[in-house]
Amino acid sequence: MKTRKIKLFTAVAASLLLASCGPQTNNKKSGGALSSSAAEKVYVAPGEHDEFYAFLSGGFSGNLTVYGLPSGRMLKEIPVFSQYPTSGYGYSEETKPMLNTSFGFVPWDDAHHPDISQTNGELDGRWVFINGNNTPRIARISLTTFETEEIIEIPNSAGNHSSSFITENTEYVVAGTRFSVPIPQRDMPIKDYKSNFKGSLSFISVDPEHGHMDIKFQLMMPGFNYDLSHPGRDKSHGWFFFTTYNTEEANTLMEVNSSQNDKDFIAAVNWKKIEEYVNNGGGTMMPAEYAHNVYDESTHTATTTMKKEVLTVDPLKVPGAVYFLPTPKSPHGCDVDPTGQYIIGNGKLSADLTIHSFDKMIAAIEAKKFDGEAYGIPILNFDDVLAGTVKSGGLGPLHTEFDGKGNAYTTFFISSEVVKWKLGTWEVIDRKPTYYSVGHLMIPGGNSRKPFGKYVVAMNKITKDRYLPTGPEMEHSAQLYDISGEKMELLIDFPTHGEPHYAAGCPADLIKANSKKIYRLDENKHPYAILSPDQAKVERKGNEVHVYMSTIRSHFTPDNIEGVKVGDKVYFHITNHEQDFDVPHGFAMIGQNTSELLIMPGQTKSSVWEPKKVGVWPFYCTDFCSALHQEMQGYVRVSPADSNIELSWSLGDSDEE
Amino acid sequence: MKRLKILIPILGIVLLGACNNAAPTQEAEPSPTNTLDKTEGQAFVEDDVSNPNLLQVAIKSADHSTLVAAVQAADLENALVNAGPLMVFAPVNEAFDKLPAGTVEDLLKPENKDALANILKFHVTPGKYTKDFLKKFKKLGQANDQSVKVEVKGDDVYVGGAKIIASVEASNGIIHVVDAVMLPPTE
């Protein structure tokens, strides 16, 4: 342990030294954007569109943010795992079920790794998937409505980190557990972790038509920490690779105890083999409890189904399906190049990158050249599978993406830089500082068979002095680099929301023509929708009052309601009758213990109000919808609980004639 | 977008107000939005999914080709497609024909653009009311900042002396087709 500490210290010192006399000398006072025409490269004239969409995870915001590149302009925040008062997501009756789990309603999560659906290993721009790390979940977001359409909880998992990565034809979205846990969960001493805890790797099938997700099987692996993962590409399609750390199986003071082994593993999983095994009746169904939440666009409503069992697979029962590739220094990122030949382990406590060869791995497996086993899973010889090492000179490699021109780009957290290197020769071509302590990086399509190698976005953990200070809490910072030339060129900084762990980028042309403008009112199947204002009504069912309301510029129908009593539970079911692009209406009621609603054209949303005080209480439209927006309001008269005033409602009735 | 949306109706109103030719004021400077390129603005947003707006409805109506030509000559396209809601009293071609000979041709001349705009704005009310609902009104405040009288005769509604002969809903308002051109009062 002592020697370990010293080693780390010298490494840090070395990197500081490198940093002080290294590549960082050519920046800051170089004249900046103007002299290098960087400004021109990121300038998107008013009214013009960006060339790429970028979907940045919001980390602890639980959401996904949409940016345009190269401008770095934020276009939208899509609520995924967190309640979002801006639209009423997770507050409206229709969207509350999206956040149901086996633990009940969980209104937040830690969103990490977005990945765009693919066909033949290329981005197809249909959906983006993202994982919730804390209460393990995977979400699917439509890239026509830019709304979260589905969330599936992952049982037998904890710290859902090596997720949500997509196979070549979106056959599966894969979710691996970071924390191993007792499976099934039970009351047991923590110190008995070793050999008792398990790590599950979940393969979630995706319906090719609707995108609906279903857990096909869970592979029950030894109790290591499964950190990140990546599918094989092209020649290695059919395999999936997972980095591990804590092969020590420590359960306390992990920062020391899980760094004892000189090498951990990359687990290589032949999922096609397991799929075949499962399709032939293999695997063990075990009791489980997990929520599956699906949003139906025609009813504008989400429903939750609680699932009761999950199919598990013991890797030892499927010979030839799982192997371990020794990889130095607690590897973090696990990346596969566009040809599928190279599997890159980013050893986060190391200065070097380890690159394994897929061909060599297959040859070693065929020759049965093993270096022992772990829990019955064969371990391959490090030297037999090694393709090469990148001696980068940086420290703390985390993630690698590709430009499709034979180059790879790796982030280094400790030395705060992006390093460009050449696949096959492993030589370092260029390095540029980031500001500061970069995590993931993203090249649009850069983890697929067909990267669009024009820009790389570096997503940093530390901001410090990059922007005007905003108190102790600063938004994180991203940097955009032009990578079209031999050397990278820093173009701009832009702040990002939450903590963007990873991002997925896509040419705008793949998505923008499909972006929905309105929901057709005549296709609205919401049970409380009204398709014409003359269907507006108010109904009482015991102490429940249901208001069937419509909106159009610039009034609510009805806008005067009487006969509501203290103790009632009032449901406002509001259908927006606009059929005009970008004309939502909002709804908010004074004293309501929830957020507003923002209702898109043709959509129905419902909001609950439990009036507590007698009086006449106003509601109004919260979105500046029209020139008469300020007139878009109404009143509800609330009478005492024992009042006998009948329900009545109206619009436009007045006594003065 | 939200911000833009707020801005446009306000600008729209400012614009409508600022060009009030009937009551010219010395300090009236051309609004900066007047520099909008002829092909910029909401009227030129590509959208074949939304329901048609007031301008699109008018363009599709063969009976309103004179009105549409006048709107285009006065550069009022963008005002008719904004969030509104707007109520447009749309004289049919025959109504323009009833004006003294040469009137329309004169108004379409570039030098009479402001006078034309004033007349057209007198045909527009911020708000959206059905013909029946209009019976509740005695007068309406028009977009050129003048008022127009509403009269009910039997089942018919007359606005500024023009009779409503049909009504068509648009995404951002309503068009009441009228049988006469409404001339702004001169005071």
PDB file of N, CA and C in Angstrom, chain A residues 57-58 60-61 65 67 74 77 435-436 460-479 493-500:
ATOM      1  N   SER A  57     -25.490  14.265 -21.742  1.00  0.00           N
ATOM      2  CA  SER A  57     -26.162  13.808 -20.531  1.00  0.00           C
ATOM      3  C   SER A  57     -26.114  14.936 -19.520  1.00  0.00           C
ATOM      4  N   GLY A  58     -27.131  14.986 -18.666  1.00  0.00           N
ATOM      5  CA  GLY A  58     -27.189  16.037 -17.648  1.00  0.00           C
ATOM      6  C   GLY A  58     -26.621  15.578 -16.325  1.00  0.00           C
ATOM      7  N   PHE A  60     -26.148  14.664 -12.853  1.00  0.00           N
ATOM      8  CA  PHE A  60     -27.011  14.742 -11.665  1.00  0.00           C
ATOM      9  C   PHE A  60     -28.253  15.599 -11.879  1.00  0.00           C
ATOM     10  N   SER A  61     -28.426  16.191 -13.038  1.00  0.00           N
ATOM     11  CA  SER A  61     -29.717  16.828 -13.322  1.00  0.00           C
ATOM     12  C   SER A  61     -30.748  15.770 -13.709  1.00  0.00           C
ATOM     13  N   THR A  65     -29.547  17.149 -22.338  1.00  0.00           N
ATOM     14  CA  THR A  65     -29.615  18.462 -22.976  1.00  0.00           C
ATOM     15  C   THR A  65     -29.216  18.338 -24.444  1.00  0.00           C
ATOM     16  N   TYR A  67     -27.778  20.214 -27.753  1.00  0.00           N
ATOM     17  CA  TYR A  67     -26.971  21.345 -28.194  1.00  0.00           C
ATOM     18  C   TYR A  67     -26.815  21.309 -29.707  1.00  0.00           C
ATOM     19  N   MET A  74     -27.395  25.827 -26.563  1.00  0.00           N
ATOM     20  CA  MET A  74     -28.292  24.819 -26.010  1.00  0.00           C
ATOM     21  C   MET A  74     -29.673  25.001 -26.619  1.00  0.00           C
ATOM     22  N   GLU A  77     -33.705  21.163 -23.109  1.00  0.00           N
ATOM     23  CA  GLU A  77     -33.436  20.189 -22.056  1.00  0.00           C
ATOM     24  C   GLU A  77     -34.584  19.194 -22.082  1.00  0.00           C
ATOM     25  N   TYR A 435      -9.923  22.396 -20.289  1.00  0.00           N
ATOM     26  CA  TYR A 435     -10.088  23.317 -19.156  1.00  0.00           C
ATOM     27  C   TYR A 435     -11.334  22.916 -18.392  1.00  0.00           C
ATOM     28  N   TYR A 436     -11.243  22.151 -17.320  1.00  0.00           N
ATOM     29  CA  TYR A 436     -10.089  21.425 -16.806  1.00  0.00           C
ATOM     30  C   TYR A 436     -10.546  20.031 -16.431  1.00  0.00           C
ATOM     31  N   ASN A 460     -15.675  18.649 -19.527  1.00  0.00           N
ATOM     32  CA  ASN A 460     -14.798  18.777 -18.374  1.00  0.00           C
ATOM     33  C   ASN A 460     -15.555  18.754 -17.061  1.00  0.00           C
ATOM     34  N   LYS A 461     -14.820  18.359 -16.020  1.00  0.00           N
ATOM     35  CA  LYS A 461     -15.423  18.268 -14.685  1.00  0.00           C
ATOM     36  C   LYS A 461     -15.211  19.553 -13.886  1.00  0.00           C
ATOM     37  N   ILE A 462     -14.189  20.268 -14.214  1.00  0.00           N
ATOM     38  CA  ILE A 462     -13.818  21.443 -13.424  1.00  0.00           C
ATOM     39  C   ILE A 462     -13.861  22.683 -14.326  1.00  0.00           C
ATOM     40  N   THR A 463     -14.458  23.764 -13.808  1.00  0.00           N
ATOM     41  CA  THR A 463     -14.618  24.974 -14.618  1.00  0.00           C
ATOM     42  C   THR A 463     -13.714  26.113 -14.148  1.00  0.00           C
ATOM     43  N   LYS A 464     -13.679  26.345 -12.812  1.00  0.00           N
ATOM     44  CA  LYS A 464     -12.845  27.403 -12.201  1.00  0.00           C
ATOM     45  C   LYS A 464     -13.025  28.757 -12.884  1.00  0.00           C
ATOM     46  N   ASP A 465     -12.025  29.190 -13.648  1.00  0.00           N
ATOM     47  CA  ASP A 465     -12.017  30.576 -14.129  1.00  0.00           C
ATOM     48  C   ASP A 465     -12.468  30.722 -15.582  1.00  0.00           C
ATOM     49  N   ARG A 466     -13.122  29.706 -16.127  1.00  0.00           N
ATOM     50  CA  ARG A 466     -13.412  29.784 -17.569  1.00  0.00           C
ATOM     51  C   ARG A 466     -14.497  30.789 -17.920  1.00  0.00           C
ATOM     52  N   TYR A 467     -15.392  31.063 -16.974  1.00  0.00           N
ATOM     53  CA  TYR A 467     -16.487  32.000 -17.239  1.00  0.00           C
ATOM     54  C   TYR A 467     -16.558  33.005 -16.093  1.00  0.00           C
ATOM     55  N   LEU A 468     -17.449  33.986 -16.239  1.00  0.00           N
ATOM     56  CA  LEU A 468     -17.727  34.872 -15.118  1.00  0.00           C
ATOM     57  C   LEU A 468     -18.101  34.012 -13.920  1.00  0.00           C
ATOM     58  N   PRO A 469     -17.543  34.315 -12.758  1.00  0.00           N
ATOM     59  CA  PRO A 469     -17.841  33.464 -11.602  1.00  0.00           C
ATOM     60  C   PRO A 469     -19.307  33.583 -11.181  1.00  0.00           C
ATOM     61  N   THR A 470     -19.862  32.492 -10.721  1.00  0.00           N
ATOM     62  CA  THR A 470     -21.261  32.456 -10.284  1.00  0.00           C
ATOM     63  C   THR A 470     -21.354  31.813  -8.909  1.00  0.00           C
ATOM     64  N   GLY A 471     -20.481  32.227  -8.014  1.00  0.00           N
ATOM     65  CA  GLY A 471     -20.488  31.643  -6.680  1.00  0.00           C
ATOM     66  C   GLY A 471     -19.789  30.305  -6.672  1.00  0.00           C
ATOM     67  N   PRO A 472     -19.908  29.581  -5.545  1.00  0.00           N
ATOM     68  CA  PRO A 472     -19.170  28.311  -5.437  1.00  0.00           C
ATOM     69  C   PRO A 472     -19.584  27.288  -6.493  1.00  0.00           C
ATOM     70  N   GLU A 473     -20.841  27.343  -6.938  1.00  0.00           N
ATOM     71  CA  GLU A 473     -21.294  26.338  -7.885  1.00  0.00           C
ATOM     72  C   GLU A 473     -21.222  26.884  -9.307  1.00  0.00           C
ATOM     73  N   MET A 474     -20.482  26.209 -10.127  1.00  0.00           N
ATOM     74  CA  MET A 474     -20.315  26.627 -11.525  1.00  0.00           C
ATOM     75  C   MET A 474     -20.883  25.535 -12.431  1.00  0.00           C
ATOM     76  N   GLU A 475     -21.432  25.939 -13.550  1.00  0.00           N
ATOM     77  CA  GLU A 475     -21.791  24.933 -14.550  1.00  0.00           C
ATOM     78  C   GLU A 475     -20.498  24.309 -15.067  1.00  0.00           C
ATOM     79  N   HIS A 476     -20.612  23.078 -15.529  1.00  0.00           N
ATOM     80  CA  HIS A 476     -19.419  22.449 -16.118  1.00  0.00           C
ATOM     81  C   HIS A 476     -19.123  23.100 -17.460  1.00  0.00           C
ATOM     82  N   SER A 477     -17.986  22.738 -17.997  1.00  0.00           N
ATOM     83  CA  SER A 477     -17.521  23.424 -19.188  1.00  0.00           C
ATOM     84  C   SER A 477     -17.158  22.411 -20.270  1.00  0.00           C
ATOM     85  N   ALA A 478     -17.513  22.760 -21.492  1.00  0.00           N
ATOM     86  CA  ALA A 478     -17.120  21.910 -22.618  1.00  0.00           C
ATOM     87  C   ALA A 478     -16.225  22.703 -23.553  1.00  0.00           C
ATOM     88  N   GLN A 479     -15.363  22.006 -24.255  1.00  0.00           N
ATOM     89  CA  GLN A 479     -14.569  22.643 -25.309  1.00  0.00           C
ATOM     90  C   GLN A 479     -14.790  21.905 -26.624  1.00  0.00           C
ATOM     91  N   ASP A 493     -15.352  27.454 -25.981  1.00  0.00           N
ATOM     92  CA  ASP A 493     -15.806  26.953 -24.697  1.00  0.00           C
ATOM     93  C   ASP A 493     -17.303  27.170 -24.625  1.00  0.00           C
ATOM     94  N   PHE A 494     -18.029  26.255 -24.052  1.00  0.00           N
ATOM     95  CA  PHE A 494     -19.406  26.603 -23.694  1.00  0.00           C
ATOM     96  C   PHE A 494     -19.825  25.868 -22.428  1.00  0.00           C
ATOM     97  N   PRO A 495     -20.636  26.530 -21.599  1.00  0.00           N
ATOM     98  CA  PRO A 495     -21.063  25.889 -20.362  1.00  0.00           C
ATOM     99  C   PRO A 495     -22.110  24.824 -20.646  1.00  0.00           C
ATOM    100  N   THR A 496     -22.124  23.797 -19.833  1.00  0.00           N
ATOM    101  CA  THR A 496     -23.074  22.700 -20.004  1.00  0.00           C
ATOM    102  C   THR A 496     -23.862  22.557 -18.720  1.00  0.00           C
ATOM    103  N   HIS A 497     -25.019  21.913 -18.802  1.00  0.00           N
ATOM    104  CA  HIS A 497     -25.931  21.875 -17.662  1.00  0.00           C
ATOM    105  C   HIS A 497     -25.839  20.539 -16.934  1.00  0.00           C
ATOM    106  N   GLY A 498     -25.792  20.605 -15.608  1.00  0.00           N
ATOM    107  CA  GLY A 498     -25.625  19.381 -14.821  1.00  0.00           C
ATOM    108  C   GLY A 498     -24.206  18.892 -14.987  1.00  0.00           C
ATOM    109  N   GLU A 499     -24.051  17.594 -15.141  1.00  0.00           N
ATOM    110  CA  GLU A 499     -22.712  17.067 -15.381  1.00  0.00           C
ATOM    111  C   GLU A 499     -22.754  16.169 -16.609  1.00  0.00           C
ATOM    112  N   PRO A 500     -22.323  16.707 -17.746  1.00  0.00           N
ATOM    113  CA  PRO A 500     -22.370  15.868 -18.938  1.00  0.00           C
ATOM    114  C   PRO A 500     -21.279  14.808 -18.900  1.00  0.00           C
TER     115      PRO A 500
END
